[in-house]
Coordinates of C-alpha atoms in Angstrom, one line a residue:
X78 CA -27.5 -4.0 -15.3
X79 CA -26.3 -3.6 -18.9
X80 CA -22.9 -2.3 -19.6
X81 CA -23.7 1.0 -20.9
X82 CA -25.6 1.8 -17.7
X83 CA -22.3 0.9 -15.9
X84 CA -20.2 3.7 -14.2
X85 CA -17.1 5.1 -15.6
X86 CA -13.7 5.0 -13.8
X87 CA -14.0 8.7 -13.3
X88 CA -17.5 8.4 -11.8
X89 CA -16.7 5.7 -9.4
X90 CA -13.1 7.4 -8.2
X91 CA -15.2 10.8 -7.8
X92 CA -17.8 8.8 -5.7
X93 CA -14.9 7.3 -3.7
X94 CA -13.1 10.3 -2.9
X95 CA -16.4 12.1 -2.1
X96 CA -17.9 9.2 0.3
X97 CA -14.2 9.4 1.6
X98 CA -14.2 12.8 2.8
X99 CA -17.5 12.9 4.1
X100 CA -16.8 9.8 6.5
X101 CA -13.3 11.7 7.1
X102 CA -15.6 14.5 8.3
X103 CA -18.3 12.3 10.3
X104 CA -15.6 10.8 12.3
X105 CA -13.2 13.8 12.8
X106 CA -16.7 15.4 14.5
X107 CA -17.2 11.9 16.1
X108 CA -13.6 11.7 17.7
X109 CA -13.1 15.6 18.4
X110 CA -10.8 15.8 20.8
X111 CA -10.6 12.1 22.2
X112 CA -8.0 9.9 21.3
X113 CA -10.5 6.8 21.0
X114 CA -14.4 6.5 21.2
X115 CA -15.5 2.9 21.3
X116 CA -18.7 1.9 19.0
X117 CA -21.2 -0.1 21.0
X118 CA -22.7 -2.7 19.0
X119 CA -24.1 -5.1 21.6
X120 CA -22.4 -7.9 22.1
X121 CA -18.9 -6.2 22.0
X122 CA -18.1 -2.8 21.5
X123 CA -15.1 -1.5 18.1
X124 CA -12.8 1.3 19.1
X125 CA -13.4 3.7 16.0
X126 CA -10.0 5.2 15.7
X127 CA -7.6 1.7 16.4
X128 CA -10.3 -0.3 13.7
X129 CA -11.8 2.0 11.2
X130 CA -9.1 5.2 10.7
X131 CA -6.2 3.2 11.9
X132 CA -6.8 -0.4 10.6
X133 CA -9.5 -0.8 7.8
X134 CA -8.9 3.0 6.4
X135 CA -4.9 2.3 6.2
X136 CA -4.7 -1.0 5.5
X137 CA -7.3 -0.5 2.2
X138 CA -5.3 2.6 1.5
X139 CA -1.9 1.4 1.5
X140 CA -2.8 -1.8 0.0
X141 CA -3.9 0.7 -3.4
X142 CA -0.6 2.8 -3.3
X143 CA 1.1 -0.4 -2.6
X144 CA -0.6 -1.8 -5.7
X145 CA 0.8 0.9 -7.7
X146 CA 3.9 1.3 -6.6
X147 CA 4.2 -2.7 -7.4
X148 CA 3.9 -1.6 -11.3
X149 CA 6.2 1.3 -11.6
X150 CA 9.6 -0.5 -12.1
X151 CA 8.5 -3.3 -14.2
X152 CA 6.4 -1.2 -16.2
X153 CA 9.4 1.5 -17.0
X154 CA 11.6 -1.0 -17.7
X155 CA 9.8 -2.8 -19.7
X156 CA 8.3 -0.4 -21.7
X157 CA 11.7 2.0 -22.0
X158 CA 13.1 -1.0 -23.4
X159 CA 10.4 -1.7 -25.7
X160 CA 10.6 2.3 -26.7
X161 CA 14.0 2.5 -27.3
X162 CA 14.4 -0.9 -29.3
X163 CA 12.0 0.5 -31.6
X164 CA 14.1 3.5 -32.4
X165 CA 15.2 2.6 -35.9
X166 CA 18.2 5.4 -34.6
X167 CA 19.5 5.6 -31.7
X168 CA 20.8 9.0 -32.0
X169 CA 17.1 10.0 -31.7
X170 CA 17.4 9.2 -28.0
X171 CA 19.5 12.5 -27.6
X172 CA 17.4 14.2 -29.6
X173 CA 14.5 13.1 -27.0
X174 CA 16.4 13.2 -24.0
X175 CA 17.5 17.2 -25.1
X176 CA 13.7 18.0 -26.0
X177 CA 12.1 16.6 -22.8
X178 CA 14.9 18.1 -20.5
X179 CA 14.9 21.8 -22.2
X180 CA 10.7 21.7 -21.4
X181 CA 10.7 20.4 -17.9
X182 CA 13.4 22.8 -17.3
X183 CA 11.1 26.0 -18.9
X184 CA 8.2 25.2 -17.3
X185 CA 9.5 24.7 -14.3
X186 CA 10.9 28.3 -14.5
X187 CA 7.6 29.4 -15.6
X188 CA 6.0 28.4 -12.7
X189 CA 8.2 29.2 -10.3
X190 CA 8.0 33.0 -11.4
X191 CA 3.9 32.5 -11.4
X192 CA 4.2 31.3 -7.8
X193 CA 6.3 34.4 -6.8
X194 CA 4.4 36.8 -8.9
X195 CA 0.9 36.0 -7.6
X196 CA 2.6 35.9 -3.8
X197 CA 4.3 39.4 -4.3
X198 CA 0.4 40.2 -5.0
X199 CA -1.6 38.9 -2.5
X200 CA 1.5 39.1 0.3
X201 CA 0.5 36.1 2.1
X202 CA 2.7 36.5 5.1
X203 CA 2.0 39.5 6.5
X204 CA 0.4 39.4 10.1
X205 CA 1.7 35.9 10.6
X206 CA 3.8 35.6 13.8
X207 CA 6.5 32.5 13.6
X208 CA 5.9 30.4 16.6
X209 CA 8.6 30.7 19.6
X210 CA 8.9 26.4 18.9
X211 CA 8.9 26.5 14.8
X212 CA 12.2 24.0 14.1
X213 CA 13.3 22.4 11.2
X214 CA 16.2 19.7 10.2
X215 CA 17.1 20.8 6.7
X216 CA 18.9 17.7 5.3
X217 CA 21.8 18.1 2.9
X218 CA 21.2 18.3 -0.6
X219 CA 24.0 16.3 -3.0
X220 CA 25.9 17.9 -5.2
X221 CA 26.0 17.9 -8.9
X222 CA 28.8 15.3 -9.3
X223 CA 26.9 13.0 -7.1
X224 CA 23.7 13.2 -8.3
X225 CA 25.8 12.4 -12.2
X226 CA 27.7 9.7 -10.7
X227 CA 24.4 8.1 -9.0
X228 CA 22.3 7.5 -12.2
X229 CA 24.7 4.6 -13.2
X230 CA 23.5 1.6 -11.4
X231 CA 26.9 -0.4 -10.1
X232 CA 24.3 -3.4 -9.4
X233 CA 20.9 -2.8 -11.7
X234 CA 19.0 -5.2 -10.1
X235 CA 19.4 -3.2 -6.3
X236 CA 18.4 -0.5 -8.4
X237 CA 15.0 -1.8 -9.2
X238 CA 14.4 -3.0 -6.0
X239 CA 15.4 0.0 -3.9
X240 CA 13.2 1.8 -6.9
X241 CA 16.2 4.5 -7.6
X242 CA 14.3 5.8 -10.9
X243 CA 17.0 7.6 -12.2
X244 CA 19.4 4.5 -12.3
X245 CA 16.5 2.4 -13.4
X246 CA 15.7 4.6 -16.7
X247 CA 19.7 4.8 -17.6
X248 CA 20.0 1.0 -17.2
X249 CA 16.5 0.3 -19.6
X250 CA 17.7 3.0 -22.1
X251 CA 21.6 1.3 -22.6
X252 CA 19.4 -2.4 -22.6
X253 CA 17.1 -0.8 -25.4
X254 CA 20.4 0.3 -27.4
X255 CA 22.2 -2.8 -26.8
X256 CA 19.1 -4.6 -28.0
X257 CA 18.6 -3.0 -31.1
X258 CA 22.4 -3.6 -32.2
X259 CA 22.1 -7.0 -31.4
X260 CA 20.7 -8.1 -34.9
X261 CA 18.3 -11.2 -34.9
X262 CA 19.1 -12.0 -30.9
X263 CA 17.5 -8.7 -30.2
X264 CA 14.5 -8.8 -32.4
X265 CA 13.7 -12.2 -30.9
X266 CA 13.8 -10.8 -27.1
X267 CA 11.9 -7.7 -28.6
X268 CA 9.6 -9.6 -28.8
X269 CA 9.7 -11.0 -25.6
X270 CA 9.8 -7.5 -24.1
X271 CA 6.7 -6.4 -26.3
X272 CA 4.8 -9.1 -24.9
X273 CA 5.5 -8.5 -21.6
X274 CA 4.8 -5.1 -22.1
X275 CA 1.1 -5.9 -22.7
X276 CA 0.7 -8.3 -19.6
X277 CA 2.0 -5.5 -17.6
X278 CA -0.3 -3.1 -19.1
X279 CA -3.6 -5.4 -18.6
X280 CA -2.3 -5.6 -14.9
X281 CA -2.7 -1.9 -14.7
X282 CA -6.2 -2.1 -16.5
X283 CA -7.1 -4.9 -13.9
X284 CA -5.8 -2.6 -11.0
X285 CA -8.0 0.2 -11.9
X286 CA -11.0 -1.6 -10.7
X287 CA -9.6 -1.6 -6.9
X288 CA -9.0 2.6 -7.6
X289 CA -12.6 3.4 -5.9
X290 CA -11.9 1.7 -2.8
X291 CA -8.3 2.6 -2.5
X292 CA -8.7 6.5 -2.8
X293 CA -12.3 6.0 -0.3
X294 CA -9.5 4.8 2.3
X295 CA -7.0 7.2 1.8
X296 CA -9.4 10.3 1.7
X297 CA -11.0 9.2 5.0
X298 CA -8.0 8.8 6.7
X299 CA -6.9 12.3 5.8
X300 CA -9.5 14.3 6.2
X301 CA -10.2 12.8 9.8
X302 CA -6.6 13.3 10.9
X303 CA -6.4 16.7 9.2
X304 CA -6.0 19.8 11.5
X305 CA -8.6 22.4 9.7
X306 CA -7.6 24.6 12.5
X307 CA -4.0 25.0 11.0
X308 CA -5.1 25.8 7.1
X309 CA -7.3 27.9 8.4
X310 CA -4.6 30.1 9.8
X311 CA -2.4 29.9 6.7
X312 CA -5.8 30.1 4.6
X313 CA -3.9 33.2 2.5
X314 CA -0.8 30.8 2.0
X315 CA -2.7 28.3 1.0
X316 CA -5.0 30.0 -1.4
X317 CA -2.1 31.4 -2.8
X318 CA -0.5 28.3 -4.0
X319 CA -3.8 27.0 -5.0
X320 CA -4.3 30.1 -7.0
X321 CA -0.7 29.7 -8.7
X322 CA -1.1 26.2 -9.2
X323 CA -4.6 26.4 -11.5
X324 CA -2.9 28.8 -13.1
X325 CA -0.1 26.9 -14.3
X326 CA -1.8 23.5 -14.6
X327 CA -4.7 25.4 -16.9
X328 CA -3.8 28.3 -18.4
X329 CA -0.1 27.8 -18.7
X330 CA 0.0 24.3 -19.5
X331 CA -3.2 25.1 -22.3
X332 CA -0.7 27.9 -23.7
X333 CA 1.9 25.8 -24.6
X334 CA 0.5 22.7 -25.4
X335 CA -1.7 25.3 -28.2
X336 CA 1.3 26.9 -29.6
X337 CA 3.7 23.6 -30.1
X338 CA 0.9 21.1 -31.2
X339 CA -1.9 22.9 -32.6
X340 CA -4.3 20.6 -30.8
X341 CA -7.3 21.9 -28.6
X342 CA -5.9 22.5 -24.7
X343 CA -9.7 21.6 -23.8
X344 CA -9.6 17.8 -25.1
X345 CA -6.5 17.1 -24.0
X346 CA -7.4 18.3 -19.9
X347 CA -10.6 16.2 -20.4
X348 CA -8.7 13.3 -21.3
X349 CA -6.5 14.4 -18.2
X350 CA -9.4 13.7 -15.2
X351 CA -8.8 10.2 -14.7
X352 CA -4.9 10.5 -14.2
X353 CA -5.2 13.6 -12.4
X354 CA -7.9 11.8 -9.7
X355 CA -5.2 9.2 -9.2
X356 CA -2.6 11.6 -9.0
X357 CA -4.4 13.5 -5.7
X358 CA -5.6 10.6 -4.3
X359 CA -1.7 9.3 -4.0
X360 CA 0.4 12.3 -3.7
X361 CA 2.8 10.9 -5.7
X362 CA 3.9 10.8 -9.5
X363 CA 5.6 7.6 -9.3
X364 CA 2.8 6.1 -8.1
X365 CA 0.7 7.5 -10.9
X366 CA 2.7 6.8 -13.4
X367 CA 1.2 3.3 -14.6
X368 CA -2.3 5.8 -15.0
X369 CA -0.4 8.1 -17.0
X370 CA 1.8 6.4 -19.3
X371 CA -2.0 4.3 -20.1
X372 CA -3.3 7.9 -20.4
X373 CA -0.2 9.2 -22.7
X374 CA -0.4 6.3 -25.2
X375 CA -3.9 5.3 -25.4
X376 CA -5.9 8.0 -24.6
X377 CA -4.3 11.0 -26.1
X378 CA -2.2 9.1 -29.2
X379 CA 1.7 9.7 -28.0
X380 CA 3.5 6.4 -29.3
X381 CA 5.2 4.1 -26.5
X382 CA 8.4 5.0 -28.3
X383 CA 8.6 8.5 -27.2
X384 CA 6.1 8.4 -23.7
X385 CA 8.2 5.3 -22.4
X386 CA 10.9 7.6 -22.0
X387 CA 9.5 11.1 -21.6
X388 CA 6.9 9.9 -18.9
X389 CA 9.3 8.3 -16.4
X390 CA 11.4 11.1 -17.0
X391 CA 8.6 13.6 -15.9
X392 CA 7.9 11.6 -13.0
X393 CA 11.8 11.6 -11.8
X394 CA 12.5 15.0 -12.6
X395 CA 9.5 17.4 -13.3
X396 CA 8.6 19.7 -10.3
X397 CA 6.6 21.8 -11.1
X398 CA 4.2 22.0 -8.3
X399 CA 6.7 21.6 -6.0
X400 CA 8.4 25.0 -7.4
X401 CA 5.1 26.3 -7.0
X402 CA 5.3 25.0 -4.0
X403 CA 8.9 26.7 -3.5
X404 CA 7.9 30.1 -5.2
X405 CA 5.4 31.1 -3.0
X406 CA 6.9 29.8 0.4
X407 CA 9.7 31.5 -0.5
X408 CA 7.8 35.0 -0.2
X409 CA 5.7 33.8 2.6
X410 CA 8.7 33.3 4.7
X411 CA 10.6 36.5 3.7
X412 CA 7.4 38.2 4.8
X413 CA 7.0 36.7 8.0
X414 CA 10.4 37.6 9.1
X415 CA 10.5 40.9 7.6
X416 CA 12.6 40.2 5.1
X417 CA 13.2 42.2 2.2
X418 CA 14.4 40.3 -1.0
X419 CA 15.8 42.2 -4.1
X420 CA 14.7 41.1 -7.7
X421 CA 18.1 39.6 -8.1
X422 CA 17.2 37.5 -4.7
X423 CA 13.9 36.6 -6.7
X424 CA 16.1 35.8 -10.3
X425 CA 18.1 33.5 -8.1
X426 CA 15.2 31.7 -6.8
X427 CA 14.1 31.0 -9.9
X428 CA 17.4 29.7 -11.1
X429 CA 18.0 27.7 -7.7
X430 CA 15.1 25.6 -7.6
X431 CA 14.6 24.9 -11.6
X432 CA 18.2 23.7 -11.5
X433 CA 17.6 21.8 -8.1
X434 CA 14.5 19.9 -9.7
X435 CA 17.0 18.1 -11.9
X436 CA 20.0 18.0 -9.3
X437 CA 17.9 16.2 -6.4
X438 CA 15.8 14.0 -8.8
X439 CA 15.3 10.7 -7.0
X440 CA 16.0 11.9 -3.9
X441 CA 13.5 11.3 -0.6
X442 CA 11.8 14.6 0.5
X443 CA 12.9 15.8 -2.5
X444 CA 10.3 19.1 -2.1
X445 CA 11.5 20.1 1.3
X446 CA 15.5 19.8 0.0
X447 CA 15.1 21.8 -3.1
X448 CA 12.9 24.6 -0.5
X449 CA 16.3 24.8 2.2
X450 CA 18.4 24.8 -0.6
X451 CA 16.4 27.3 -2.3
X452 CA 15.9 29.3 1.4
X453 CA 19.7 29.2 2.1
X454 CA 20.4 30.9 -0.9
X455 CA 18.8 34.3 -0.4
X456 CA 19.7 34.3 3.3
X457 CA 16.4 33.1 4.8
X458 CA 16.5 30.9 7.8
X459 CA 15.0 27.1 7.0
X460 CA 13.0 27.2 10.5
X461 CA 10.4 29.2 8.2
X462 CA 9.7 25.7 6.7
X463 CA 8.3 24.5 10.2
X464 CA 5.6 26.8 9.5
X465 CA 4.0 25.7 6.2
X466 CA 5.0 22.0 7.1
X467 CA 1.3 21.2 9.0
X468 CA -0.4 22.4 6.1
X469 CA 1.6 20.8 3.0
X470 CA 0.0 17.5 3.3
X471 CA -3.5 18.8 1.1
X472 CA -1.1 21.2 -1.7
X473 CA 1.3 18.0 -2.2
X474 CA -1.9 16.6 -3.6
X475 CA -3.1 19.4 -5.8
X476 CA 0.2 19.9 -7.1
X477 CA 0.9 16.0 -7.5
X478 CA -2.1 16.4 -10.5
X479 CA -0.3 19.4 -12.3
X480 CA 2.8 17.5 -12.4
X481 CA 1.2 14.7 -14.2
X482 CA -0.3 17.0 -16.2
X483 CA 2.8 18.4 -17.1
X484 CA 4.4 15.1 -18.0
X485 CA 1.5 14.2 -20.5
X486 CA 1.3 17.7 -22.2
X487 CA 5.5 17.8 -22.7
X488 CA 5.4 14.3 -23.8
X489 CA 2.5 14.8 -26.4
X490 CA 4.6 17.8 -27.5
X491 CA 7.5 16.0 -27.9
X492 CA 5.7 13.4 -29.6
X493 CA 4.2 15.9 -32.2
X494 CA 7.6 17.5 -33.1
X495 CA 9.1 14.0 -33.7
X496 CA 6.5 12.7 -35.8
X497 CA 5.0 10.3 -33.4
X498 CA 1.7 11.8 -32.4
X499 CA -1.7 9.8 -32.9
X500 CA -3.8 12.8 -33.5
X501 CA -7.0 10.2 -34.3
X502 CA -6.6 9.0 -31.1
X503 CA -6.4 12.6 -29.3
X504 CA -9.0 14.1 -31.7
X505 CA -11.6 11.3 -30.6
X506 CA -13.0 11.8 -27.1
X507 CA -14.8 8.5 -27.6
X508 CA -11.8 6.6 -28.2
X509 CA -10.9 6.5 -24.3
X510 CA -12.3 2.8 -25.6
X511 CA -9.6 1.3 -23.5
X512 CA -11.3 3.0 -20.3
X513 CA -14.6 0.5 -20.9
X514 CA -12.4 -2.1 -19.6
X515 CA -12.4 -0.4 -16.3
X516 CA -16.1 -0.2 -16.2
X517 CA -17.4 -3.6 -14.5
X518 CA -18.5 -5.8 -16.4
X519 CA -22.5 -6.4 -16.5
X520 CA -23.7 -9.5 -14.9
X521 CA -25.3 -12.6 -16.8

């Protein structure tokens, strides 16, 4: 088979995640309500929960987020490095940091009042009767002076390895500066750095190939151990956040990304489908974020300079779907206990959780912190959460892929304002080059 009759990446994760969720289907109808079938096959006989959903199905699925997950500190801290070394100013790092902060900030706001504006619409929680057992532990949320005081590693390397991405990102950023000032001693372990850099990028392009397999694994263990029965009776809920979640990842998103860069919205989501796959297939931004700094830099033309900082950044600190998230759960709850917020509830809401998305960055269970935090400021009781809890699981996908999205489209603006934008590279569709790599290679 020649190489041009190979698949692409996006073909072959599609086909995974589709074969995935139908043999997440066949064997949640096969199991029904038994804890284990066994699956004669002569001679001996394979229990199909214990070897396929619980062994081969989680071992091949944590063995591709594990895979991932293996990249994200080297990767950061190498290319941050690399980025801020080749600042011929330092004092541009302000100017960055400022930029990237003020626009994860906004559009975090922005979607928060989305989510609460297409709730207020649709009113998702009327009829819905909390159950007499709904419980939940709200765990505390830092405070401001912690959170300041934690993103300064006392011991970098136990930052690295306990993959605290805030302390991580600080550490690269004084390396880069301290690198650059360090005359011919840092331009000779720049180019150390830069080197590296491209190993650990190649190791990305080499872990693409295992993508397919890895999200087949995860998407049939989901969808077999999913309870239907439970979206089904938050189906509004649900829909709801769905709803307010395409509408920030496409129309807001497009909006801005028009206005600040002049580039077409339409190109730059098309050059979005890969990361975005990877994105829902994981659930998680730091694991993504190998795809979409590769995405940032060689596919849509920001330079390494500005997405090595503005992309881990995005990762950390970007919620957006999780204020989404926030926004609408927020109304859902009030409704279901028959609770009447004010618009100055609402204004606080909006304030509360695009503030918290910066003052819990790095934290675990970040999304269910920032949501009692953001509950326990207009009065409504965190045992609401135990509600929506069964059902978060599918949205932390979806809204995993808008906050990648959001990451690439603020970094390619900041990269336009500050000169550093590759608009050859974003302008040609064909130039996703890079992605042929990925494809496998045709036998002799």
């Amino acid at each position: 088979m020649s190489s041009k009759g190979s698949l692409s990446l996006t073909s072959r994760i599609m086909i995974g995640m589709g074969l995935g969720i139908a043999t997440g289907f066949l064997f949640k109808t096969i199991l029904g309500g038994e804890q284990e079938l066994l699956l004669n096959l002569g001679l001996f006989a394979l229990p199909i929960k214990g070897f396929f959903v619980d062994g081969l199905f989680h071992i091949g699925g944590q063995i591709f987020i594990a895979s991932l997950k293996m990249l994200v500190v080297p990767l950061v801290f190498v290319s941050l490095v690399c980025g801020t070394c080749s600042l011929s100013d330092p004092k541009t790092l302000g100017r960055l940091g400022g930029k990237s902060l003020l626009l994860y900030l906004s559009t975090t706001a922005i979607a928060i009042t989305v989510a609460i504006t297409v709730a207020l619409l649709v009113n998702p929680g009327e009829g819905i009767t909390l159950p007499s057992d709904a419980s939940f532990d709200a765990k505390q949320a830092p405070t401001l002076a912690q959170v300041i005081i934690g993103m300064f590693p006392t011991n970098p390397i136990d930052a690295m390895a306990s993959g605290n991405m805030l302390q991580v990102i600080v550490f690269a950023l004084l390396f880069g500066v301290a690198m650059a000032l360090s005359g011919e001693a840092g331009q000779r372990l720049s180019a150390v750095f830069e080197d590296l850099n491209n190993v650990i990028l190649k190791l990305v392009t080499l872990l693409m190939n295992i993508a397919p397999y890895g999200v087949f694994c995860l998407m049939a263990k989901l969808f077999t151990t999913i309870e239907f029965g439970l979206i089904l009776s938050l189906a509004k809920y649900f829909g709801v956040v769905l709803v307010a979640l395409a509408i920030h990842g496409l129309v807001n998103y497009s909006i801005i990304f028009k206005v600040f860069t002049g580039l077409s919205p339409v190109k730059f989501l098309a050059q979005m489908k890969d990361t975005c796959l990877f994105a829902f297939s994981t659930s998680s931004s730091s694991a993504t974020m190998p795809v979409t700094l590769e995405t940032a830099t060689k596919k849509l033309g920001a330079s390494n300079s500005v997405a090595s900082f503005t992309v881990p950044l995005g990762a950390t600190i970007n919620m957006d779907g999780t204020a989404i998230m926030q926004g609408c759960a927020t109304v859902f709850i009030a409704q279901v206990f028959g609770v009447d917020l004010t618009i100055s509830d609402y204004l606080m809401v909006i304030l509360t959780a695009t503030l918290a998305s910066v003052g819990t960055a790095g934290v675990p269970g970040v999304g269910l912190i920032m949501l009692a935090m953001v509950l326990n400021q207009v009065g409504l009781p965190v045992e609401g959460i135990a509600i929506i809890i069964g059902v978060d699981r599918l949205l932390d996908m979806t809204r995993t892929a808008v906050n990648v999205t959001g990451d690439c489209m603020v970094t390619l603006v900041v990269a336009k304002s500050e000169g550093q934008l590759d608009e050859a590279v974003f302008n040609d569709l064909e130039s996703a080059k890079e992605l042929e790599e990925y494809k496998p290679k045709a036998r002799s």
